[in-house]
Coordinates of C-alpha atoms and ligand atoms in Angstrom, one line a residue:
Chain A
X512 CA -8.6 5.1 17.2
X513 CA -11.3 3.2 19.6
X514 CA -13.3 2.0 16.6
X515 CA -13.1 -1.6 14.5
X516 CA -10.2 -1.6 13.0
X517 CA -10.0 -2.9 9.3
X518 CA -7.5 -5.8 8.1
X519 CA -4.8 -4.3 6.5
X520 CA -3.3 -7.2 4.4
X521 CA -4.5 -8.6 1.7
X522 CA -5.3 -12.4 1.8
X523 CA -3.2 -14.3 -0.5
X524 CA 0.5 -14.9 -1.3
X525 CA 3.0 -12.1 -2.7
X526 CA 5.3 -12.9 -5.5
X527 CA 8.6 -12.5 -4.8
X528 CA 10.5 -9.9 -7.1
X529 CA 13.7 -9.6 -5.7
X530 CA 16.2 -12.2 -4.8
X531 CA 16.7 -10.5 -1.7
X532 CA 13.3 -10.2 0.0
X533 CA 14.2 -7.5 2.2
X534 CA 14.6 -5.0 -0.8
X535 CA 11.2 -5.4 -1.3
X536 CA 10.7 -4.3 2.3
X537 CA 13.4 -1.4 2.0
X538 CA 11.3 -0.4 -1.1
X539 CA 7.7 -0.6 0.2
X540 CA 8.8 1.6 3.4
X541 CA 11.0 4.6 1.0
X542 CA 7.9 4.6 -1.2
X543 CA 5.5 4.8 2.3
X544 CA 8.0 7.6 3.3
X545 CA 7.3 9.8 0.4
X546 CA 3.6 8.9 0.5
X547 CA 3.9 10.9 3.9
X548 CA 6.4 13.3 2.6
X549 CA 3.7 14.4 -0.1
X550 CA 0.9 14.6 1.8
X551 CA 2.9 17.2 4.8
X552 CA 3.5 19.2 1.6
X553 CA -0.2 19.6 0.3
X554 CA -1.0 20.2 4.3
X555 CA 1.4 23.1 4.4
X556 CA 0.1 24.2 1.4
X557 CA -3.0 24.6 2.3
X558 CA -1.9 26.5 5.7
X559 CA -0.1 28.8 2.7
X560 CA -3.5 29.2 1.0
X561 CA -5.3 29.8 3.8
X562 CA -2.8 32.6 5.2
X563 CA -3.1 34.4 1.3
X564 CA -6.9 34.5 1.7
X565 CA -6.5 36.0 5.1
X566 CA -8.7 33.2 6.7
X567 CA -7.8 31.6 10.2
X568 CA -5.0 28.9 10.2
X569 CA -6.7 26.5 12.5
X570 CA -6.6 22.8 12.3
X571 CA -10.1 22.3 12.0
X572 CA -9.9 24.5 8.7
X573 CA -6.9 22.4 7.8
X574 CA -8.6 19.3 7.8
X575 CA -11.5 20.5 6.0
X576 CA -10.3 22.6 3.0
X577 CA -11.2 20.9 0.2
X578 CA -8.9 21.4 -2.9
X579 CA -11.0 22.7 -5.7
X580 CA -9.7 21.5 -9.9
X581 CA -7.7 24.4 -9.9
X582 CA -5.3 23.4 -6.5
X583 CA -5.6 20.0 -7.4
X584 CA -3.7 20.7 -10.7
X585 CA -1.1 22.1 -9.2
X586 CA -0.8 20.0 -6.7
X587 CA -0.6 17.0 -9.6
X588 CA 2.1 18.8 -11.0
X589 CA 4.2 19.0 -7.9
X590 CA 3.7 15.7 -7.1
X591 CA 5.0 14.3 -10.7
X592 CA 8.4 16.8 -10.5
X593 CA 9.0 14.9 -6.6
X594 CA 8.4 11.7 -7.6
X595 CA 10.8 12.3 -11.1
X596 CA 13.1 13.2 -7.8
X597 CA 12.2 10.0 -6.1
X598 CA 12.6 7.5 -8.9
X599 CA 15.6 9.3 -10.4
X600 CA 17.5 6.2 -10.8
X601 CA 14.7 4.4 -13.0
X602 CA 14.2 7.0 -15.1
X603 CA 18.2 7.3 -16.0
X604 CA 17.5 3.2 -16.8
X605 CA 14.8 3.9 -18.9
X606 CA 16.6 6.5 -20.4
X607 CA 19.6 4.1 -21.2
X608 CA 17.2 1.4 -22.1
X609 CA 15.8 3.8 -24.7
X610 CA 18.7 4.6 -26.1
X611 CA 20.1 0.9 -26.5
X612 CA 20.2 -0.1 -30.4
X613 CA 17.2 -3.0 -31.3
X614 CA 18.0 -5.6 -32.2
X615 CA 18.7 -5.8 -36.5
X616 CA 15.8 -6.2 -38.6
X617 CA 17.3 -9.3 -40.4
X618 CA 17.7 -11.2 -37.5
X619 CA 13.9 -10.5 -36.1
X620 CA 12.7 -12.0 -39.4
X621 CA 15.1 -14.7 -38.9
X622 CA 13.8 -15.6 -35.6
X623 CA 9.9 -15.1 -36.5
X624 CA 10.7 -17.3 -39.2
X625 CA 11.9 -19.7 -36.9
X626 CA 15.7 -19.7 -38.7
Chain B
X312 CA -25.6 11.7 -14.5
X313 CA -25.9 14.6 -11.6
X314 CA -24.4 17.8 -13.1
X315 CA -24.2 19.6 -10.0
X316 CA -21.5 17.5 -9.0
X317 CA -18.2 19.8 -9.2
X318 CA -15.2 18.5 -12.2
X319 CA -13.2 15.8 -11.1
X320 CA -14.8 14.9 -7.9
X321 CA -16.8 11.7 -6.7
X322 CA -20.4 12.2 -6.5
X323 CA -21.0 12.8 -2.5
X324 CA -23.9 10.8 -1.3
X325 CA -25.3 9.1 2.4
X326 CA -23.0 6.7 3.0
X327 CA -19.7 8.1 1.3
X328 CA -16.6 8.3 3.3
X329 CA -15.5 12.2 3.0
X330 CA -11.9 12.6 3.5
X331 CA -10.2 15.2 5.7
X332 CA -7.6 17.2 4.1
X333 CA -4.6 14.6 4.9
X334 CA -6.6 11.9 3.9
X335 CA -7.3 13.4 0.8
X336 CA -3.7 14.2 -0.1
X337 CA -2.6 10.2 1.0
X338 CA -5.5 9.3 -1.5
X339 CA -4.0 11.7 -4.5
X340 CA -0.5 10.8 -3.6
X341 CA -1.9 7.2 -4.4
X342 CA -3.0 8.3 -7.3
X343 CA -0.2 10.6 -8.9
X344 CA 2.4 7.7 -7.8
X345 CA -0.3 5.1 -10.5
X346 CA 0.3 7.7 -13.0
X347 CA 4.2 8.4 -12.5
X348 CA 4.4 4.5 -12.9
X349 CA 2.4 4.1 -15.9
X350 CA 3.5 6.5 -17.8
X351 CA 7.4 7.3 -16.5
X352 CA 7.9 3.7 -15.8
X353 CA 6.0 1.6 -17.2
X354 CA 7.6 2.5 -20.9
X355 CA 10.7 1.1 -20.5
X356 CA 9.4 -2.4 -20.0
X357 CA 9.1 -2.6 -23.6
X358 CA 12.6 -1.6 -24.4
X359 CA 14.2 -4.2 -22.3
X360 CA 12.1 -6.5 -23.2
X361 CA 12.6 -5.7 -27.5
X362 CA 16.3 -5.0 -26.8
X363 CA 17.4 -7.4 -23.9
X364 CA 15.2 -9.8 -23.5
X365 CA 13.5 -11.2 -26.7
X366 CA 16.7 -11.8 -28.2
X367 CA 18.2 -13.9 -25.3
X368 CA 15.1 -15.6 -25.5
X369 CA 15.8 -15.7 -29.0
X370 CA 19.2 -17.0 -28.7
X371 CA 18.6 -19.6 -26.8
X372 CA 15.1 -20.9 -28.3
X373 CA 16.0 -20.1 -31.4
X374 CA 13.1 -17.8 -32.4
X375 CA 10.8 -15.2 -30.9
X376 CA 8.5 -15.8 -27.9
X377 CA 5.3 -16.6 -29.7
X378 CA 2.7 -15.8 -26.9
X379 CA 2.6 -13.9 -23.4
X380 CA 3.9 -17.5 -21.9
X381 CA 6.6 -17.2 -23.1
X382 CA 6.8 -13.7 -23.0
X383 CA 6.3 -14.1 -19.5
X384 CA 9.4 -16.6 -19.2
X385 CA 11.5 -14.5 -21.0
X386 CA 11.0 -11.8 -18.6
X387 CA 10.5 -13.5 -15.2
X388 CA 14.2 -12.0 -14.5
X389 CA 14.1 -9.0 -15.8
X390 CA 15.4 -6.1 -12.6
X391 CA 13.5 -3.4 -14.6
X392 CA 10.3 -5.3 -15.3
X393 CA 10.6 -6.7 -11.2
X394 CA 11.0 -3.4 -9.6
X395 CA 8.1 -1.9 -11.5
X396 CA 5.8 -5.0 -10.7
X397 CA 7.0 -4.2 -7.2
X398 CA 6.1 -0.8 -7.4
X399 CA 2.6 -1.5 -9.2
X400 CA 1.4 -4.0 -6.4
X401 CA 3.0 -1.7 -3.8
X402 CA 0.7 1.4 -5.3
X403 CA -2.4 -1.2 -5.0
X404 CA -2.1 -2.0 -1.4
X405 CA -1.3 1.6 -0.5
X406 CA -4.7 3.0 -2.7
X407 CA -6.9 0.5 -0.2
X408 CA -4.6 1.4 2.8
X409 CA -5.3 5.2 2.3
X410 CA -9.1 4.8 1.7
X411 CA -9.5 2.2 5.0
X412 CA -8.0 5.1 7.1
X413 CA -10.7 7.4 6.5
X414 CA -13.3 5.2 6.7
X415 CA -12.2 4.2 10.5
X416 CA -12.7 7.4 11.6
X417 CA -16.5 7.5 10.0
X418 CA -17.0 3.8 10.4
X419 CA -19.9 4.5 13.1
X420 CA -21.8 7.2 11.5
X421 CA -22.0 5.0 7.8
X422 CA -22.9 2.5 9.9
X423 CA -25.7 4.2 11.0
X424 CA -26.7 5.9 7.8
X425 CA -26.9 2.2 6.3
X426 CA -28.9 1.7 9.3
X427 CA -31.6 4.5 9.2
X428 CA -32.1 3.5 5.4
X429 CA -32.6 0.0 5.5
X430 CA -35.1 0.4 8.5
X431 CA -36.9 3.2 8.0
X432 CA -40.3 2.1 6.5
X433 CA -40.8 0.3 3.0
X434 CA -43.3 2.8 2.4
X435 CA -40.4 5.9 2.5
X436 CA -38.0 3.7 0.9
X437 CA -37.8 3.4 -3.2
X438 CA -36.4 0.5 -3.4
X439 CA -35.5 -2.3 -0.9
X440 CA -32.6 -4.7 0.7
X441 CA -33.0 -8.2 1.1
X442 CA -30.4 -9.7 3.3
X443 CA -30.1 -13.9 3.6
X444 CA -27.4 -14.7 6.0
X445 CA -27.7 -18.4 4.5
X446 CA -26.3 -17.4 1.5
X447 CA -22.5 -19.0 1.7
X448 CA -19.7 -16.5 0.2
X449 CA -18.5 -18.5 -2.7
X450 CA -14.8 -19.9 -2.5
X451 CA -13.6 -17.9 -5.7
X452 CA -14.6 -14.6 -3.8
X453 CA -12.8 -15.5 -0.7
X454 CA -10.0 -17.7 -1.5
X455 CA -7.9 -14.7 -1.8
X456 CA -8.7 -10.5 -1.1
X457 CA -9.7 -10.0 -5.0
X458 CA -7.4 -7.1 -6.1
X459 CA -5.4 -6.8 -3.2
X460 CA -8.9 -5.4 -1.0
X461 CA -8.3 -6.3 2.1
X462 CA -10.9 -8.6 3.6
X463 CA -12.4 -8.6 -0.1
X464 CA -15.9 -7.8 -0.4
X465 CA -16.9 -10.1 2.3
X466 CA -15.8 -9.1 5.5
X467 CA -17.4 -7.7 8.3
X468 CA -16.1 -6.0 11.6
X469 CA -19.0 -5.3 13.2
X470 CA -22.7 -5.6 13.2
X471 CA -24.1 -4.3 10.1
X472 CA -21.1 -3.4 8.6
X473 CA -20.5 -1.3 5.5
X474 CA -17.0 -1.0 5.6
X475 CA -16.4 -3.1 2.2
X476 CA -18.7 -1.1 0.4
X477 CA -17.3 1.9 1.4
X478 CA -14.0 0.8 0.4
X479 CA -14.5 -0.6 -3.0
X480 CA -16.7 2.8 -3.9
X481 CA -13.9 4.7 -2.6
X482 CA -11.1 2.7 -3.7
X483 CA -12.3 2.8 -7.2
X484 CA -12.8 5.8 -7.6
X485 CA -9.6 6.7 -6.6
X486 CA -8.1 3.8 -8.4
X487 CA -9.7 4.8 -11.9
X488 CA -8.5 8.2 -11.2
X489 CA -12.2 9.7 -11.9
X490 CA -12.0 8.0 -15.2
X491 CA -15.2 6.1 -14.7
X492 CA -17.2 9.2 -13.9
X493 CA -18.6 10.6 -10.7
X494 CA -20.6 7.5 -9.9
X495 CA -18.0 5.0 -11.1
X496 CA -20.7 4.3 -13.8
X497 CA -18.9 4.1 -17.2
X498 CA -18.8 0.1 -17.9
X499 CA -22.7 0.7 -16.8
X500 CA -23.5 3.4 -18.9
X501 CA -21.4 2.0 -21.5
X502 CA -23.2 -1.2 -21.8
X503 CA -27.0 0.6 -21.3
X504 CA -26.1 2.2 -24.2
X505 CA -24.8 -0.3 -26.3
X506 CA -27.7 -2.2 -25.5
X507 CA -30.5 0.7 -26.5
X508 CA -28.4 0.7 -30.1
X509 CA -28.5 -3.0 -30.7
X510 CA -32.0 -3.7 -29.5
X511 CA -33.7 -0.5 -29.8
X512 CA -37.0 -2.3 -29.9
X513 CA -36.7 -3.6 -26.6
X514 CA -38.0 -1.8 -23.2
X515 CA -37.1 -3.7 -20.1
X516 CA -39.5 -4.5 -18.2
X517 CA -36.8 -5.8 -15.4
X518 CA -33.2 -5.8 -15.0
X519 CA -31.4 -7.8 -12.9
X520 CA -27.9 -7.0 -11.9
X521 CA -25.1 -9.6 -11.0
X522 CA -22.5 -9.6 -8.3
X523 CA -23.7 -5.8 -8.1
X524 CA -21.6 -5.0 -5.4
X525 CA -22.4 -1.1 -4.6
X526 CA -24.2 -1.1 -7.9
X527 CA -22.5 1.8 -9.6
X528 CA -23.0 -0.3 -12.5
X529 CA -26.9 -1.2 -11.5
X530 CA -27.6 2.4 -11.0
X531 CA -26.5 3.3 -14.4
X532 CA -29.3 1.2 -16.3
X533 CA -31.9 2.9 -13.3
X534 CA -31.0 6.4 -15.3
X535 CA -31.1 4.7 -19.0
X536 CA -34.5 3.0 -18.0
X537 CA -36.2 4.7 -15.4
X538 CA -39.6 2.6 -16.3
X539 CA -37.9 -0.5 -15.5
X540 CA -37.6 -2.4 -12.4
X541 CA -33.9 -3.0 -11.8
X542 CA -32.7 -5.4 -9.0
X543 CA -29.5 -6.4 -8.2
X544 CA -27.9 -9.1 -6.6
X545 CA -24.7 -10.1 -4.8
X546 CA -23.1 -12.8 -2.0
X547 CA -21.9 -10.1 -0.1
X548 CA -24.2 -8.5 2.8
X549 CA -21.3 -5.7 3.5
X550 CA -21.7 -4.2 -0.2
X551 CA -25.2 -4.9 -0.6
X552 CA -26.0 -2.5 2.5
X553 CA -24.0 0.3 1.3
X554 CA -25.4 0.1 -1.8
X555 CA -28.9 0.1 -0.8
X556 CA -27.9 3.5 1.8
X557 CA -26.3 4.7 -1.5
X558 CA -29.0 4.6 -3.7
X559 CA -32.0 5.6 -1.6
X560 CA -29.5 8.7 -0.9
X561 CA -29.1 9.2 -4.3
X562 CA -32.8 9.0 -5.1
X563 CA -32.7 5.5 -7.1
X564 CA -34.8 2.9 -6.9
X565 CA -33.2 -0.3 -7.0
X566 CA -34.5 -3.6 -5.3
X567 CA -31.0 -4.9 -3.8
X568 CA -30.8 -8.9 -2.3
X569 CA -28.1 -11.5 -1.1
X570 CA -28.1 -13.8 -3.6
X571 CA -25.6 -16.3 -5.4
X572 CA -26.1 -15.4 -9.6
X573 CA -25.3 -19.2 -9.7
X574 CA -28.4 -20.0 -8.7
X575 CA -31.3 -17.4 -7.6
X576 CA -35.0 -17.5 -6.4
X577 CA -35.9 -15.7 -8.7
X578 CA -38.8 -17.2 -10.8
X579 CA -38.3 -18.3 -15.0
X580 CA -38.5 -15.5 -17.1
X581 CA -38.6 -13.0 -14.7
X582 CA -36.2 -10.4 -16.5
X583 CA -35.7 -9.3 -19.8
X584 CA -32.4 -7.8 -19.1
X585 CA -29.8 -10.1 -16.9
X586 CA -26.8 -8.2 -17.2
X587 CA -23.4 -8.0 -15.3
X588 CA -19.9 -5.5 -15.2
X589 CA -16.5 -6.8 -14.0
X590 CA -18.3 -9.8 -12.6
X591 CA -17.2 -12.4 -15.0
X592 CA -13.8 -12.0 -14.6
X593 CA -13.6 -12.7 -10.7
X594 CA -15.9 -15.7 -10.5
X595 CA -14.9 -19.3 -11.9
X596 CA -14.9 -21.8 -14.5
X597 CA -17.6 -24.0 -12.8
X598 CA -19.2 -21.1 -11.7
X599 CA -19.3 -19.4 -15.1
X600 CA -21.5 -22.2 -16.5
X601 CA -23.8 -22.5 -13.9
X602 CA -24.2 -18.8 -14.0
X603 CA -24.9 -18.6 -17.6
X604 CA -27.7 -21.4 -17.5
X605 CA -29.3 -19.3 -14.9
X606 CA -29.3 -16.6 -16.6
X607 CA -30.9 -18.6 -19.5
X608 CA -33.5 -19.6 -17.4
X609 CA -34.3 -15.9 -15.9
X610 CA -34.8 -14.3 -19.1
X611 CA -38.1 -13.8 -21.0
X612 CA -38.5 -14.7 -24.4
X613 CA -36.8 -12.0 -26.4
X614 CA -34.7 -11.0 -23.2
X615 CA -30.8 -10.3 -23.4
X616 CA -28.0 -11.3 -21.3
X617 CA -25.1 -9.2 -21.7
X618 CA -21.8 -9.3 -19.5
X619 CA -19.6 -6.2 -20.0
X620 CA -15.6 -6.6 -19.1
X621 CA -12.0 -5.2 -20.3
X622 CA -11.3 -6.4 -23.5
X623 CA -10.2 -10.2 -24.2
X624 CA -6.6 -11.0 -25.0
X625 CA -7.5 -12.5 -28.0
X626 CA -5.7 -10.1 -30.9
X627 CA -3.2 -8.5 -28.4
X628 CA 0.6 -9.1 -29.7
X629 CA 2.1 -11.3 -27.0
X630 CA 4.0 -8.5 -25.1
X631 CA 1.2 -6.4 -24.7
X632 CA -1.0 -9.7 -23.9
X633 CA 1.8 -10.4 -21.2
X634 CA 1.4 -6.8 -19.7
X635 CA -2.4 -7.0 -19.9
X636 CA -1.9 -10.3 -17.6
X637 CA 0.0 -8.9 -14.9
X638 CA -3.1 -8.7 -12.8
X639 CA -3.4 -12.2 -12.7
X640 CA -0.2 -12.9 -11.1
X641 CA 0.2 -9.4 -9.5
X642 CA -3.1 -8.2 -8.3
X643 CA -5.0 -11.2 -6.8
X644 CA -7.2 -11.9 -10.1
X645 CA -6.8 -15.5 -10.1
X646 CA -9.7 -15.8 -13.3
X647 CA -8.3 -12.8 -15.0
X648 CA -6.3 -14.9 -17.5
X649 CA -8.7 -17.5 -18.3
X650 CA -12.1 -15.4 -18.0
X651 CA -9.9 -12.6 -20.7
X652 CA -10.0 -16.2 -23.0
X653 CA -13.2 -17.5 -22.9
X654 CA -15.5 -18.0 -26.6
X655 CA -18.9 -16.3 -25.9
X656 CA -20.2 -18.7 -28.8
X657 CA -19.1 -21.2 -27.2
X658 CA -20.3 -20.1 -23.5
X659 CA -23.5 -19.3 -24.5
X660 CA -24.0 -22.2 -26.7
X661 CA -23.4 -24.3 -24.0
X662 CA -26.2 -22.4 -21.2
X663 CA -29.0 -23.3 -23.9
X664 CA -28.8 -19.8 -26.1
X665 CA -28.6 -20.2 -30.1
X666 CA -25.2 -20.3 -31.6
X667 CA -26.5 -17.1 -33.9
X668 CA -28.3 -15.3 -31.1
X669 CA -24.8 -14.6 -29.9
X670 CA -22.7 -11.1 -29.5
X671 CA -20.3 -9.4 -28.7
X672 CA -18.7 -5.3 -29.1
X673 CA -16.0 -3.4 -28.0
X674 CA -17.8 -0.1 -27.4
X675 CA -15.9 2.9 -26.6
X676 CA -16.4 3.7 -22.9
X677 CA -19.5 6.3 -23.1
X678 CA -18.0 8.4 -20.0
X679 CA -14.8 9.2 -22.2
X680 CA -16.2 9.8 -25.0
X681 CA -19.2 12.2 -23.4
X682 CA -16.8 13.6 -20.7
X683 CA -13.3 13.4 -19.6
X684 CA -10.3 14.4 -21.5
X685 CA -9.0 10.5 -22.8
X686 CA -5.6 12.1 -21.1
X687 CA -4.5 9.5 -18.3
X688 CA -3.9 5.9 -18.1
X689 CA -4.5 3.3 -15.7
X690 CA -1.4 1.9 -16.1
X691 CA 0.9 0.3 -18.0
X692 CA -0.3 -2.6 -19.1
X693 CA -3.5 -0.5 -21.0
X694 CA -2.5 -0.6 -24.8
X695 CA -4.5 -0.1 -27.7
X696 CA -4.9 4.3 -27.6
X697 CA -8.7 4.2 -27.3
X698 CA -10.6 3.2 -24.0
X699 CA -13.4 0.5 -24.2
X700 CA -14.9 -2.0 -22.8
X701 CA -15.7 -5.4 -24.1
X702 CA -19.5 -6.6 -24.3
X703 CA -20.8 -10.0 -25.1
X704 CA -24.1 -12.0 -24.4
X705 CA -26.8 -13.7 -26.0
X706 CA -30.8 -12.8 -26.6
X707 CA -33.2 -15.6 -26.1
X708 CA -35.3 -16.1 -28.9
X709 CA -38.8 -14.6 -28.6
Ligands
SAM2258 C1 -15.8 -6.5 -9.3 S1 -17.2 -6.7 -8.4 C2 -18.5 -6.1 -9.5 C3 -18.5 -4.6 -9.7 C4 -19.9 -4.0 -10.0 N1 -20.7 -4.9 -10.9 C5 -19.6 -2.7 -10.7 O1 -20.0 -2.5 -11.8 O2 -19.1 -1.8 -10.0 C6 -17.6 -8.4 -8.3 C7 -18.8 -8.7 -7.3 O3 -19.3 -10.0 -7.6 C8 -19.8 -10.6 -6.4 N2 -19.9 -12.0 -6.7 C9 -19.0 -12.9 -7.0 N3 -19.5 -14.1 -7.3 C10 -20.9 -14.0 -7.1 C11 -22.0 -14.8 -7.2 N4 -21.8 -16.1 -7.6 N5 -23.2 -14.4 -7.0 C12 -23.4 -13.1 -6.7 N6 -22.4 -12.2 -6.5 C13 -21.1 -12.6 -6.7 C14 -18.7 -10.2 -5.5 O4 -19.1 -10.3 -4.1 C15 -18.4 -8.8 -5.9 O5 -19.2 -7.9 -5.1

C-alpha cells in the first residue's frame, strides 16, 4: 500500500480485564485468527459459486462478486455454527451458569429489605 | 428512502467506500462475531451476576446492590463478565479496523470525488460546504477516539481528506448491522416524524443540524421537509466534506459548514427547527449548556429544539442500567453516563425555554417499525424488547 495510511489505534486508555495482560493479547490475536479464517472460507466459496455457474474463476471476479441476501444468509449461518466452534468453552460456562440454582426467594426479599 | 436500493445493503453513493469481496467478508465476520456475542454470550452475564454475584455482594453488604454502582462493583471481578467485555471492545476495534482497510485502497479516488463536488461551481451544486479552518476541534471530541474510531472524527492524513467520513458512514453501517436503514437514517427519520405528530402545525422554514457529522441524520429531515432549507453543522472538516460529496451524489440539498453548535454565526431566530442525533451524548457538561442557550437564541418564535438519543437510564433496574453503561468504560464514551442522566426540564429551563414548553418521547425507531424484521440486537447490553429512541427538547413560545 503506497497511499496514507490511517491510525490504527484508538486514542485513549484500555481497561484491563485480565490479571494477566498478555491473555488479553493471546485473546485479541485467536479472535483476529478466526476473523481471517472466516473470511478465506467466504473467498472459497465464492470460487465454488462461481465454478457452479460455469463463470471464469479469476481473481478479478473474486474480488468483485458481490454476495446477494440470499448468499449472505448462508454465509450468516455458517459463520454463527464456527464461531459456536470457536467459543465452545463459553458457551459450556453459560450453560453451567444457567443451570446453577438462584438464589432462594426468601433470602432476595431479605436482602431488598435490607435484613 | 431510495427503493432501488437492493435488501440489506447500504445505499451506494459518490464518495462510499465499496468493498472487494475479502473486505466484505472481514466486514461481515465483524458483524456475525457482534451478534454471536450478544446473543450467545452476552446472556450469561445475567446468570452469574443473579446467581454468583448479587448474593456475595449480598453477603457481605448485607443487602442487594441498589443501583448500576454498585452493580458495577459487584461485578468488577467477574471472569465471565471480563472476557465478554474483552471480546465486545475487541469486536469494536476490529469493525473500524476492517472498514479503514478498504478505504486505503480508495483513499485517492474519494478524495477526489469530495474534490470535484465541492469545486465544481455553486451554480451545479444544490447545496454547499463551508469549511473555517479557525474553528478549534473541541477537547471532548479529541480527548480520546470517541467509540474506539481511530483518529475520531477529526483526523486528517492528507490534504482534503475524507477518510473519517468514510469511516464513520461505513463503520456504522456495519456496526448497526443495517438496522438503521440504507442511509443510516433511523434516529433521523425517527425524530422527523415524531416532530410532524407533535407539531403538525408547523412547517420549517430552516433546519439546522448539530454535530451532523456525514449527515445521515440531516438528510433524513431533507426527505420529511423538502420545502425547508436544512443546514448542518459540525467541528470536523474530514466529515463535513464527505458529507457534502454524499449528499450532492445523492441529490440532497443540504448547506453543510464548520461550525462549533456552542456558539455559531448564525444570526437570532434564524431556524425554526435546531435539532441534533447522537450529538448530546458525546459532547460535555459545559458544553451542553452553552449549546442549549444557542440553540435558544437560533430559534424563531414558535421554533423547536429537539435532541434525539438512546434512551436514558432513568427506569432501567440496576443490572440492566449497569449493562447499558458499559460504553462508558468500554467504548471511549466518556459523557455516555452522565448525558444518559441529565433532566431535560431542568436543561432547558436553564437555556431560557419555559419549564411547560418542555418534552420528551420514546418513539419506536420508524425504520423498524416500517422495514426490518426487529430480529437482531446490537448487543448485549440493549434490554427493553422494543427498539426506540429517546427524544427531548423544548419549543420557544411564539
Ligand atoms: C455521533 S456524531 C453525530 C452523528 C450524526 N448526527 C448522525 O445522526 O449520524 C457526533 C458529531 O458531533 C460533532 N461535534 C461534537 N461537538 C461539536 C460541537 N461543539 N459543535 C459541532 N459539532 C460537534 C463531532 O465532530 C461528531 O461529528
Amino acid at each position: 500500500m503506497n497511499g496514507p495510511q490511517l491510525p490504527r489505534g484508538a486514542k485513549g486508555d484500555a481497561p484491563a480485564y485480565f490479571d494477566d495482560p498478555e491473555v488479553g493479547k493471546v485473546l485479541a490475536m485467536v479472535v483476529a485468527l478466526a476473523g481471517e479464517m472466516a473470511v478465506m472460507r467466504d473467498r472459497f466459496d465464492t470460487v465454488e459459486r462461481l465454478l457452479d455457474a460455469g463463470e471464469p474463476v479469476t481473481r478479478e471476479a473474486i474480488a468483485r462478486f458481490s454476495p446477494g441476501e440470499d448468499v449472505r444468509t448462508e454465509r450468516d449461518a455458517w459463520r454463527q455454527q464456527f464461531l459456536s466452534i470457536v467459543f465452545r468453552v463459553l458457551h459450556e460456562e453459560r450453560e453451567r451458569l444457567a443451570r446453577e440454582p438462584a438464589p432462594k426467594y426468601e433470602d432476595v426479599v431479605r436482602g431488598v429489605e435490607g435484613g | 428512502m431510495n427503493q432501488s436500493v437492493a435488501a440489506g445493503e447500504q445505499e451506494k453513493h459518490a464518495v462510499l467506500p465499496v468493498p472487494t469481496g475479502d473486505e466484505f467478508a472481514r466486514q461481515e465476520f465483524v458483524k456475525s462475531l457482534k451478534y454471536h456475542l450478544s446473543t450467545r454470550v452476552a446472556p450469561g452475564i445475567r446468570d452469574s451476576y443473579e446467581k454468583r454475584r448479587a448474593p456475595e455482594f449480598q453477603s457481605r453488604a448485607g443487602r442487594l446492590p441498589q443501583n448500576r454502582r454498585e452493580v458495577r462493583e459487584a461485578m468488577s471481578a467477574d471472569p465471565y463478565f471480563r472476557m465478554w467485555s474483552a471480546l465486545e471492545r475487541g469486536s469494536q476495534e476490529m469493525l473500524w479496523n476492517s472498514v479503514q482497510v478498504s478505504i486505503e485502497r480508495q483513499l485517492p479516488d474519494l478524495v477526489a470525488a469530495a474534490q470535484a463536488a465541492a469545486e465544481s461551481p455553486a451554480a451545479q451544486q444544490l447545496g454547499s460546504l463551508t469549511l473555517d479552518p479557525s474553528v478549534a476541534t473541541p477537547g471532548y471530541v479529541s480527548a480520546v477516539d470517541i467509540h474506539l474510531m481511530p483518529g475520531g472524527y477529526y483526523t486528517e492524513v492528507c490534504p482534503g481528506d475524507v477518510a473519517a467520513g468514510a469511516l464513520y458512514d461505513r463503520g456504522v453501517y456495519v456496526y448497526a448491522n443495517g438496522r438503521m436503514g440504507p442511509r443510516n437514517a433511523d434516529p433521523g427519520d425517527t425524530a422527523a416524524a415524531f416532530f410532524r405528530q407533535r407539531f403538525p402545525d408547523l412547517a420549517p422554514r430552516r433546519v439546522l443540524d448539530l454535530g451532523c457529522t456525514v449527515g445521515n441524520s440531516t438528510l433524513a429531515w431533507v426527505d420529511a421537509f423538502p420545502d425547508a432549507e436544512v443546514h448542518g453543522i459540525d467541528t470536523c472538516a474530514p466529515v463535513l466534506r464527505y458529507a457534502h460529496a454524499r449528499a450532492e451524489s445523492l441529490g440532497q440539498r443540504v448547506h453543510y459548514a464548520q461550525q462549533n453548535a456552542e456558539r455559531t454565526n448564525f444570526p437570532d431566530g434564524h431556524f425554526d427547527v435546531v435539532m441534533s442525533c447522537l450529538f448530546v451524548h458525546e459532547t460535555s457538561r459545559k458544553a451542553l449548556s452553552r449549546i442549549l442557550r444557542e440553540a435558544w437564541r437560533l430559534l424563531a418564535p414558535g421554533g423547536v429544539m429537539l435532541h434525539t438519543e438512546t434512551p436514558p437510564y432513568g427506569a432501567l433496574p440496576p443490572f440492566d442500567a449497569f449493562m447499558f453503561d458499559w460504553d462508558t468504560r468500554n467504548n471511549n464514551e466518556p459523557f455516555w453516563a452522565a448525558s444518559h442522566e441529565l433532566d431535560p426540564r431542568a436543561e432547558c429551563e436553564a437555556a431560557g425555554f419555559p419549564r411547560d414548553a418542555v418534552f420528551e418521547a420514546s418513539p419506536l425507531s420508524h425504520y423498524s417499525t416500517t422495514q426490518s424484521k426487529p430480529k437482531r440486537v446490537f448487543k448485549g447490553g440493549e434490554v427493553g424488547g422494543g427498539w426506540r429512541w429517546y427524544v427531548w427538547g423544548a419549543r420557544k413560545p411564539g
